[in-house]
């Protein structure tokens, strides 16, 4: 089977599947991407680049569409070149919304086209209108609706699609639900697993926390309101006053991956450190980490805090559960799909920072801590493990 994967990042959601397919010498696996870093064994990586940036004169409602068209055009040209070299895929599998999949039906009319449908934008009832302190303007409604244009193009042209969770699937118009299979990417539960006695030396920041008894962890791509970073930092300030021996480890970049930046130009990390009374000697910012060091942080965790708006569910949430972390997470729809209060973690109001502090303390002292952590891992092993889901991914790909 000849398979073409498309994603601006690499390997993104397709890494495990691409590696599994590449193990069979009868398969040819090509991955078209913009990201130069990284390689997968027996996977041919081909780079593309849009011909120009989005014009500053483009109406802001359709900047996202212009970006997607430029990406799609660049990939179209790469696929043309691959065809001249003799590579005509049996299946194309790409991430919808960014643009690489837009014109594949035109250049490969007989090829099976699968799309990964991660999110459909709605102005009401999910992430956009969630925060009452950040109300939508009249201009936001048409802007948000317009962001779906490339996704709707993919929905009309693909043979089938996949969404990783039921919550994300529900965001799409009901007339498309039957064309989208709910199937999680899968968590490598052999890699992400508990390891008692793990070293508490953190090489990335040259800190040794071996003598620390309480470690609260937090992981996100960026430090931003979408993942509850401001609320978490406010809870940390109170937690530090209550528990002088507690340390906090924060993994992620000091940037905004989703949503708005602060109007004053500061990052949310800068704002928190300036605004709150914090003992910075007990807060450890690691930045992004290699996978093994990131796993080490999860294994060190006494309590793992995860907050999210009603949005895409993070891989880190599932990976923390797979490592047997004691979870304190926001009582929002994507979280409730996986976490059951009192069974495999504790839920808390997204906005109520004092309640978050209380729940973290409750988790630190919980008499059933071991049970909560064990149930968290069992949830992932039973329902989301890569070992169980990968055959289903291959079946979906094969049609």
Short mmCIF file of C-alpha atoms in Angstrom, two decimals:
data_model
loop_
_atom_site.label_atom_id
_atom_site.label_comp_id
_atom_site.label_asym_id
_atom_site.label_seq_id
_atom_site.Cartn_x
_atom_site.Cartn_y
_atom_site.Cartn_z
CA UNK A 1 0.00 0.00 0.00
CA UNK A 2 1.22 3.48 -0.88
CA UNK A 3 0.25 6.04 1.78
CA UNK A 4 0.72 9.80 1.77
CA UNK A 5 0.43 11.72 5.06
CA UNK A 6 -0.08 15.49 5.09
CA UNK A 7 0.49 17.81 8.03
CA UNK A 8 2.36 21.13 8.40
CA UNK A 9 3.91 19.74 11.57
CA UNK A 10 5.74 16.41 11.79
CA UNK A 11 4.76 13.78 12.69
CA UNK A 12 1.81 15.23 14.65
CA UNK A 13 -1.18 12.90 14.96
CA UNK A 14 0.15 10.49 12.33
CA UNK A 15 3.46 9.45 13.90
CA UNK A 16 2.48 6.10 15.38
CA UNK A 17 0.43 5.08 12.34
CA UNK A 18 3.15 6.06 9.89
CA UNK A 19 5.77 4.11 11.85
CA UNK A 20 3.55 1.03 12.03
CA UNK A 21 2.86 1.07 8.28
CA UNK A 22 6.55 1.63 7.52
CA UNK A 23 7.48 -1.59 9.32
CA UNK A 24 5.98 -3.54 6.39
CA UNK A 25 8.36 -3.42 3.44
CA UNK A 26 5.41 -3.84 1.08
CA UNK A 27 4.22 -0.35 2.04
CA UNK A 28 5.55 2.94 0.74
CA UNK A 29 5.03 5.75 3.22
CA UNK A 30 5.59 9.40 2.32
CA UNK A 31 5.03 12.32 4.72
CA UNK A 32 4.66 15.82 3.25
CA UNK A 33 5.25 18.54 5.84
CA UNK A 34 6.73 21.99 6.51
CA UNK A 35 8.72 20.90 9.57
CA UNK A 36 12.36 20.18 8.86
CA UNK A 37 13.17 18.57 12.21
CA UNK A 38 12.67 14.87 12.83
CA UNK A 39 12.70 11.62 10.91
CA UNK A 40 10.81 8.32 11.05
CA UNK A 41 12.42 5.06 10.01
CA UNK A 42 11.46 3.99 6.48
CA UNK A 43 9.23 7.06 6.04
CA UNK A 44 10.19 9.40 3.22
CA UNK A 45 9.81 13.00 4.33
CA UNK A 46 9.14 15.68 1.71
CA UNK A 47 9.11 19.39 2.58
CA UNK A 48 6.79 22.03 1.16
CA UNK A 49 6.57 25.78 1.62
CA UNK A 50 3.82 28.22 0.61
CA UNK A 51 4.79 30.57 -2.19
CA UNK A 52 4.18 33.69 -0.09
CA UNK A 53 2.73 34.78 3.24
CA UNK A 54 -0.89 35.86 3.66
CA UNK A 55 -1.39 39.37 2.36
CA UNK A 56 -1.77 42.15 4.90
CA UNK A 57 -4.55 43.51 2.68
CA UNK A 58 -6.69 40.38 2.98
CA UNK A 59 -9.94 40.81 4.90
CA UNK A 60 -9.41 39.42 8.39
CA UNK A 61 -12.41 37.09 8.08
CA UNK A 62 -10.65 35.15 5.31
CA UNK A 63 -6.98 35.31 6.28
CA UNK A 64 -7.32 31.75 7.52
CA UNK A 65 -8.77 30.67 4.17
CA UNK A 66 -6.00 32.42 2.20
CA UNK A 67 -3.39 30.70 4.36
CA UNK A 68 -5.07 27.33 3.74
CA UNK A 69 -5.20 27.95 -0.02
CA UNK A 70 -1.50 28.82 -0.09
CA UNK A 71 -0.71 25.64 1.85
CA UNK A 72 -2.93 23.58 -0.42
CA UNK A 73 -1.33 25.04 -3.53
CA UNK A 74 2.16 24.20 -2.25
CA UNK A 75 1.16 20.62 -1.46
CA UNK A 76 -0.58 20.29 -4.84
CA UNK A 77 2.71 21.13 -6.54
CA UNK A 78 4.63 18.66 -4.39
CA UNK A 79 2.15 15.89 -5.22
CA UNK A 80 2.52 16.73 -8.91
CA UNK A 81 6.24 16.18 -8.54
CA UNK A 82 5.74 12.90 -6.65
CA UNK A 83 3.48 11.66 -9.45
CA UNK A 84 6.15 12.38 -12.06
CA UNK A 85 8.53 10.31 -9.92
CA UNK A 86 6.08 7.41 -10.02
CA UNK A 87 4.54 7.74 -6.54
CA UNK A 88 0.74 7.71 -6.79
CA UNK A 89 -0.72 6.96 -3.36
CA UNK A 90 -3.54 4.54 -2.70
CA UNK A 91 -4.52 6.58 0.36
CA UNK A 92 -3.97 10.18 1.43
CA UNK A 93 -4.43 11.03 5.09
CA UNK A 94 -4.22 14.67 6.11
CA UNK A 95 -5.16 17.10 8.84
CA UNK A 96 -8.11 19.27 7.86
CA UNK A 97 -8.14 23.02 8.40
CA UNK A 98 -4.52 23.89 7.73
CA UNK A 99 -4.94 23.53 3.96
CA UNK A 100 -2.70 20.70 2.69
CA UNK A 101 -5.71 18.49 1.87
CA UNK A 102 -7.75 21.12 -0.02
CA UNK A 103 -6.90 20.20 -3.62
CA UNK A 104 -5.97 16.54 -3.32
CA UNK A 105 -9.26 15.40 -4.85
CA UNK A 106 -8.36 17.35 -8.00
CA UNK A 107 -4.87 15.96 -8.52
CA UNK A 108 -5.61 12.45 -7.18
CA UNK A 109 -9.25 11.83 -8.18
CA UNK A 110 -9.06 8.04 -7.74
CA UNK A 111 -7.15 8.04 -4.43
CA UNK A 112 -8.93 7.41 -1.14
CA UNK A 113 -8.84 10.66 0.89
CA UNK A 114 -9.08 10.61 4.68
CA UNK A 115 -9.13 13.74 6.81
CA UNK A 116 -8.38 14.24 10.47
CA UNK A 117 -11.13 16.55 11.71
CA UNK A 118 -9.86 17.97 14.98
CA UNK A 119 -12.14 20.96 15.48
CA UNK A 120 -15.08 22.82 13.96
CA UNK A 121 -15.44 26.44 15.03
CA UNK A 122 -18.66 27.55 16.71
CA UNK A 123 -19.29 30.97 18.19
CA UNK A 124 -21.75 29.60 20.72
CA UNK A 125 -21.64 26.63 23.07
CA UNK A 126 -17.96 25.72 23.21
CA UNK A 127 -14.65 27.55 23.57
CA UNK A 128 -15.38 30.93 22.00
CA UNK A 129 -18.09 32.17 24.38
CA UNK A 130 -16.92 30.22 27.45
CA UNK A 131 -15.28 33.03 29.42
CA UNK A 132 -17.80 35.68 30.59
CA UNK A 133 -14.89 38.09 31.15
CA UNK A 134 -14.02 37.84 27.46
CA UNK A 135 -17.34 38.30 25.61
CA UNK A 136 -17.55 38.03 21.85
CA UNK A 137 -17.97 41.15 19.77
CA UNK A 138 -20.34 41.45 16.83
CA UNK A 139 -17.29 41.14 14.59
CA UNK A 140 -16.33 37.79 16.09
CA UNK A 141 -19.36 35.86 14.89
CA UNK A 142 -18.71 36.15 11.12
CA UNK A 143 -14.95 35.78 11.71
CA UNK A 144 -15.43 32.49 13.54
CA UNK A 145 -17.89 31.17 10.96
CA UNK A 146 -15.46 32.01 8.16
CA UNK A 147 -12.71 29.93 9.78
CA UNK A 148 -14.64 26.79 8.82
CA UNK A 149 -14.37 27.40 5.06
CA UNK A 150 -11.37 25.09 4.43
CA UNK A 151 -12.82 22.47 6.78
CA UNK A 152 -16.12 22.47 4.88
CA UNK A 153 -14.20 22.07 1.62
CA UNK A 154 -12.54 18.98 3.06
CA UNK A 155 -15.82 17.61 4.38
CA UNK A 156 -17.30 17.84 0.90
CA UNK A 157 -14.38 16.16 -0.86
CA UNK A 158 -13.02 13.50 1.50
CA UNK A 159 -14.08 9.87 1.52
CA UNK A 160 -14.14 9.69 5.29
CA UNK A 161 -12.89 11.49 8.39
CA UNK A 162 -11.82 10.92 11.96
CA UNK A 163 -12.19 12.89 15.19
CA UNK A 164 -10.33 11.85 18.36
CA UNK A 165 -13.14 12.35 20.90
CA UNK A 166 -16.93 12.44 20.97
CA UNK A 167 -16.83 16.04 22.21
CA UNK A 168 -14.79 17.15 19.20
CA UNK A 169 -17.01 15.11 16.87
CA UNK A 170 -20.09 16.88 18.24
CA UNK A 171 -18.77 20.26 17.13
CA UNK A 172 -19.27 19.37 13.46
CA UNK A 173 -22.61 19.91 11.71
CA UNK A 174 -24.88 16.94 12.31
CA UNK A 175 -25.23 16.20 8.59
CA UNK A 176 -21.54 15.21 8.55
CA UNK A 177 -21.49 13.06 11.70
CA UNK A 178 -21.94 9.78 9.85
CA UNK A 179 -18.89 10.54 7.71
CA UNK A 180 -16.60 11.05 10.71
CA UNK A 181 -15.46 8.14 12.88
CA UNK A 182 -14.66 8.82 16.53
CA UNK A 183 -11.29 7.21 17.18
CA UNK A 184 -8.65 8.54 19.52
CA UNK A 185 -5.05 8.86 18.33
CA UNK A 186 -3.99 6.37 21.00
CA UNK A 187 -1.62 6.63 23.97
CA UNK A 188 1.54 4.55 24.15
CA UNK A 189 0.79 3.04 27.55
CA UNK A 190 4.00 1.01 27.52
CA UNK A 191 6.01 4.23 27.35
CA UNK A 192 3.70 6.36 29.50
CA UNK A 193 3.44 4.26 32.63
CA UNK A 194 4.23 4.69 36.34
CA UNK A 195 7.78 4.11 37.51
CA UNK A 196 8.20 4.21 41.31
CA UNK A 197 11.51 5.59 42.44
CA UNK A 198 12.05 7.76 39.37
CA UNK A 199 14.90 10.26 39.65
CA UNK A 200 13.81 13.71 40.74
CA UNK A 201 16.80 15.43 39.20
CA UNK A 202 15.64 17.69 36.36
CA UNK A 203 18.56 18.16 33.97
CA UNK A 204 16.88 20.81 31.82
CA UNK A 205 16.81 23.28 34.74
CA UNK A 206 19.62 21.73 36.82
CA UNK A 207 17.42 21.14 39.85
CA UNK A 208 17.30 18.22 42.24
CA UNK A 209 13.93 17.75 43.92
CA UNK A 210 14.79 14.44 45.57
CA UNK A 211 13.94 15.73 49.04
CA UNK A 212 10.65 17.35 47.98
CA UNK A 213 7.57 15.47 49.17
CA UNK A 214 4.85 17.34 47.25
CA UNK A 215 5.15 18.15 43.55
CA UNK A 216 2.25 19.63 41.59
CA UNK A 217 2.67 19.43 37.81
CA UNK A 218 1.10 21.36 34.96
CA UNK A 219 1.69 20.80 31.22
CA UNK A 220 0.54 22.77 28.19
CA UNK A 221 1.98 23.83 24.84
CA UNK A 222 1.57 27.47 25.82
CA UNK A 223 0.84 29.44 28.97
CA UNK A 224 -2.55 30.88 28.12
CA UNK A 225 -6.18 31.27 29.25
CA UNK A 226 -7.41 28.44 26.96
CA UNK A 227 -5.58 25.98 29.20
CA UNK A 228 -6.33 27.83 32.43
CA UNK A 229 -2.80 29.09 33.06
CA UNK A 230 -3.85 32.34 34.81
CA UNK A 231 -6.21 30.44 37.11
CA UNK A 232 -3.58 27.82 37.83
CA UNK A 233 -0.99 30.44 38.80
CA UNK A 234 -3.48 32.15 41.13
CA UNK A 235 -4.14 28.78 42.74
CA UNK A 236 -0.38 28.21 43.08
CA UNK A 237 0.02 31.52 44.95
CA UNK A 238 -2.55 30.39 47.52
CA UNK A 239 -1.21 26.83 47.61
CA UNK A 240 2.28 28.09 48.43
CA UNK A 241 1.00 30.04 51.41
CA UNK A 242 -0.83 27.00 52.72
CA UNK A 243 1.84 24.38 51.97
CA UNK A 244 5.40 25.70 52.39
CA UNK A 245 6.95 22.39 51.29
CA UNK A 246 5.05 22.13 48.00
CA UNK A 247 6.86 22.64 44.68
CA UNK A 248 5.31 23.24 41.26
CA UNK A 249 6.70 22.14 37.87
CA UNK A 250 5.34 23.79 34.72
CA UNK A 251 6.15 22.28 31.33
CA UNK A 252 5.51 24.34 28.20
CA UNK A 253 6.49 27.44 26.29
CA UNK A 254 5.92 31.03 27.37
CA UNK A 255 3.63 31.76 24.46
CA UNK A 256 0.01 31.70 23.34
CA UNK A 257 -0.87 28.66 21.23
CA UNK A 258 -4.63 29.30 21.27
CA UNK A 259 -6.65 32.43 21.88
CA UNK A 260 -5.63 36.01 22.53
CA UNK A 261 -2.44 37.56 23.83
CA UNK A 262 -2.48 40.27 26.49
CA UNK A 263 -3.04 43.74 25.01
CA UNK A 264 -0.09 45.18 26.95
CA UNK A 265 2.39 42.94 25.16
CA UNK A 266 3.32 40.91 28.23
CA UNK A 267 3.10 37.13 28.29
CA UNK A 268 0.75 35.46 30.76
CA UNK A 269 3.78 34.11 32.59
CA UNK A 270 5.25 37.60 32.96
CA UNK A 271 1.90 38.90 34.12
CA UNK A 272 1.51 36.18 36.75
CA UNK A 273 5.04 36.58 38.12
CA UNK A 274 4.60 40.34 38.43
CA UNK A 275 1.03 40.34 39.72
CA UNK A 276 1.03 37.48 42.23
CA UNK A 277 2.94 36.90 45.44
CA UNK A 278 4.90 33.79 44.55
CA UNK A 279 7.89 31.99 45.97
CA UNK A 280 9.69 31.53 42.66
CA UNK A 281 12.24 29.20 44.24
CA UNK A 282 9.45 26.62 44.44
CA UNK A 283 8.15 27.10 40.87
CA UNK A 284 10.15 25.42 38.14
CA UNK A 285 9.56 26.32 34.48
CA UNK A 286 11.17 23.68 32.25
CA UNK A 287 10.17 24.91 28.80
CA UNK A 288 9.50 22.22 26.21
CA UNK A 289 11.19 18.91 27.00
CA UNK A 290 12.32 15.81 25.12
CA UNK A 291 9.78 13.02 25.47
CA UNK A 292 11.70 11.04 28.10
CA UNK A 293 12.24 14.10 30.33
CA UNK A 294 8.59 15.11 29.95
CA UNK A 295 7.57 11.60 31.04
CA UNK A 296 9.94 11.90 34.00
CA UNK A 297 8.05 15.01 35.18
CA UNK A 298 4.73 13.16 34.99
CA UNK A 299 6.18 10.25 36.96
CA UNK A 300 7.43 12.65 39.65
CA UNK A 301 4.02 14.23 40.06
CA UNK A 302 2.11 14.10 43.35
CA UNK A 303 -0.87 15.84 41.71
CA UNK A 304 -1.30 16.81 38.08
CA UNK A 305 -3.50 19.82 37.30
CA UNK A 306 -5.16 20.06 33.89
CA UNK A 307 -7.48 22.89 32.87
CA UNK A 308 -9.07 23.52 29.51
CA UNK A 309 -11.88 25.47 27.97
CA UNK A 310 -14.43 23.33 26.09
CA UNK A 311 -11.94 22.75 23.31
CA UNK A 312 -9.56 20.11 21.92
CA UNK A 313 -8.51 17.62 24.60
CA UNK A 314 -4.72 17.66 25.14
CA UNK A 315 -2.49 14.64 24.71
CA UNK A 316 -0.80 15.59 28.00
CA UNK A 317 -4.05 14.96 29.89
CA UNK A 318 -4.22 11.37 28.65
CA UNK A 319 -0.48 10.78 29.06
CA UNK A 320 -0.58 12.01 32.67
CA UNK A 321 -3.40 9.58 33.39
CA UNK A 322 -1.44 6.77 31.71
CA UNK A 323 1.44 7.54 34.08
CA UNK A 324 -0.91 7.03 37.02
CA UNK A 325 -1.04 10.69 38.02
CA UNK A 326 -3.56 11.85 40.61
CA UNK A 327 -5.60 14.21 38.45
CA UNK A 328 -7.31 17.49 39.29
CA UNK A 329 -8.99 18.73 36.13
CA UNK A 330 -11.52 21.28 34.94
CA UNK A 331 -15.16 20.30 34.97
CA UNK A 332 -15.54 20.92 31.24
CA UNK A 333 -17.02 18.74 28.49
CA UNK A 334 -13.83 17.32 26.93
CA UNK A 335 -12.47 16.35 30.36
CA UNK A 336 -15.72 14.75 31.52
CA UNK A 337 -15.61 12.41 28.55
CA UNK A 338 -12.65 10.67 30.18
CA UNK A 339 -12.49 11.65 33.86
CA UNK A 340 -15.18 10.56 36.32
CA UNK A 341 -15.31 12.50 39.58
CA UNK A 342 -13.99 10.47 42.49
CA UNK A 343 -13.16 7.44 40.34
CA UNK A 344 -10.09 8.38 38.30
CA UNK A 345 -9.59 11.99 39.37
CA UNK A 346 -11.17 15.10 40.82
CA UNK A 347 -13.09 17.77 38.93
CA UNK A 348 -13.11 21.50 39.65
CA UNK A 349 -14.74 24.65 38.28
CA UNK A 350 -12.48 26.14 35.61
CA UNK A 351 -12.72 29.71 36.91
CA UNK A 352 -12.82 29.22 40.70
CA UNK A 353 -9.16 29.38 41.70
CA UNK A 354 -9.76 28.92 45.42
CA UNK A 355 -11.67 25.72 44.66
CA UNK A 356 -8.75 24.59 42.50
CA UNK A 357 -6.38 25.11 45.41
CA UNK A 358 -8.74 23.22 47.69
CA UNK A 359 -8.99 20.29 45.28
CA UNK A 360 -5.22 20.09 44.82
CA UNK A 361 -4.86 19.97 48.61
CA UNK A 362 -7.59 17.35 48.78
CA UNK A 363 -5.77 15.29 46.16
CA UNK A 364 -2.45 15.61 48.02
CA UNK A 365 -4.09 14.27 51.19
CA UNK A 366 -6.65 11.93 49.64
CA UNK A 367 -6.80 8.57 51.44
CA UNK A 368 -7.51 6.89 48.12
CA UNK A 369 -4.66 8.50 46.20
CA UNK A 370 -3.30 5.18 44.97
CA UNK A 371 -6.74 4.11 43.80
CA UNK A 372 -7.30 7.39 41.90
CA UNK A 373 -3.96 7.05 40.14
CA UNK A 374 -4.46 3.37 39.36
CA UNK A 375 -7.96 4.02 37.98
CA UNK A 376 -6.64 6.88 35.87
CA UNK A 377 -4.12 4.55 34.25
CA UNK A 378 -6.69 1.77 33.83
CA UNK A 379 -9.00 4.19 31.99
CA UNK A 380 -6.33 4.90 29.40
CA UNK A 381 -5.14 1.29 29.12
CA UNK A 382 -8.68 -0.02 28.72
CA UNK A 383 -10.06 2.58 26.30
CA UNK A 384 -7.27 4.66 24.73
CA UNK A 385 -4.15 2.52 24.52
CA UNK A 386 -2.25 2.62 21.26
CA UNK A 387 -1.92 -1.17 21.30
CA UNK A 388 -5.71 -1.56 21.12
CA UNK A 389 -6.47 1.36 18.82
CA UNK A 390 -3.72 1.02 16.20
CA UNK A 391 -5.39 -1.95 14.42
CA UNK A 392 -8.56 0.14 14.15
CA UNK A 393 -6.55 3.00 12.62
CA UNK A 394 -5.13 0.64 10.02
CA UNK A 395 -8.62 -0.71 9.23
CA UNK A 396 -9.91 2.85 8.80
CA UNK A 397 -7.01 3.70 6.51
CA UNK A 398 -7.50 0.58 4.42
CA UNK A 399 -11.20 1.27 3.97
#
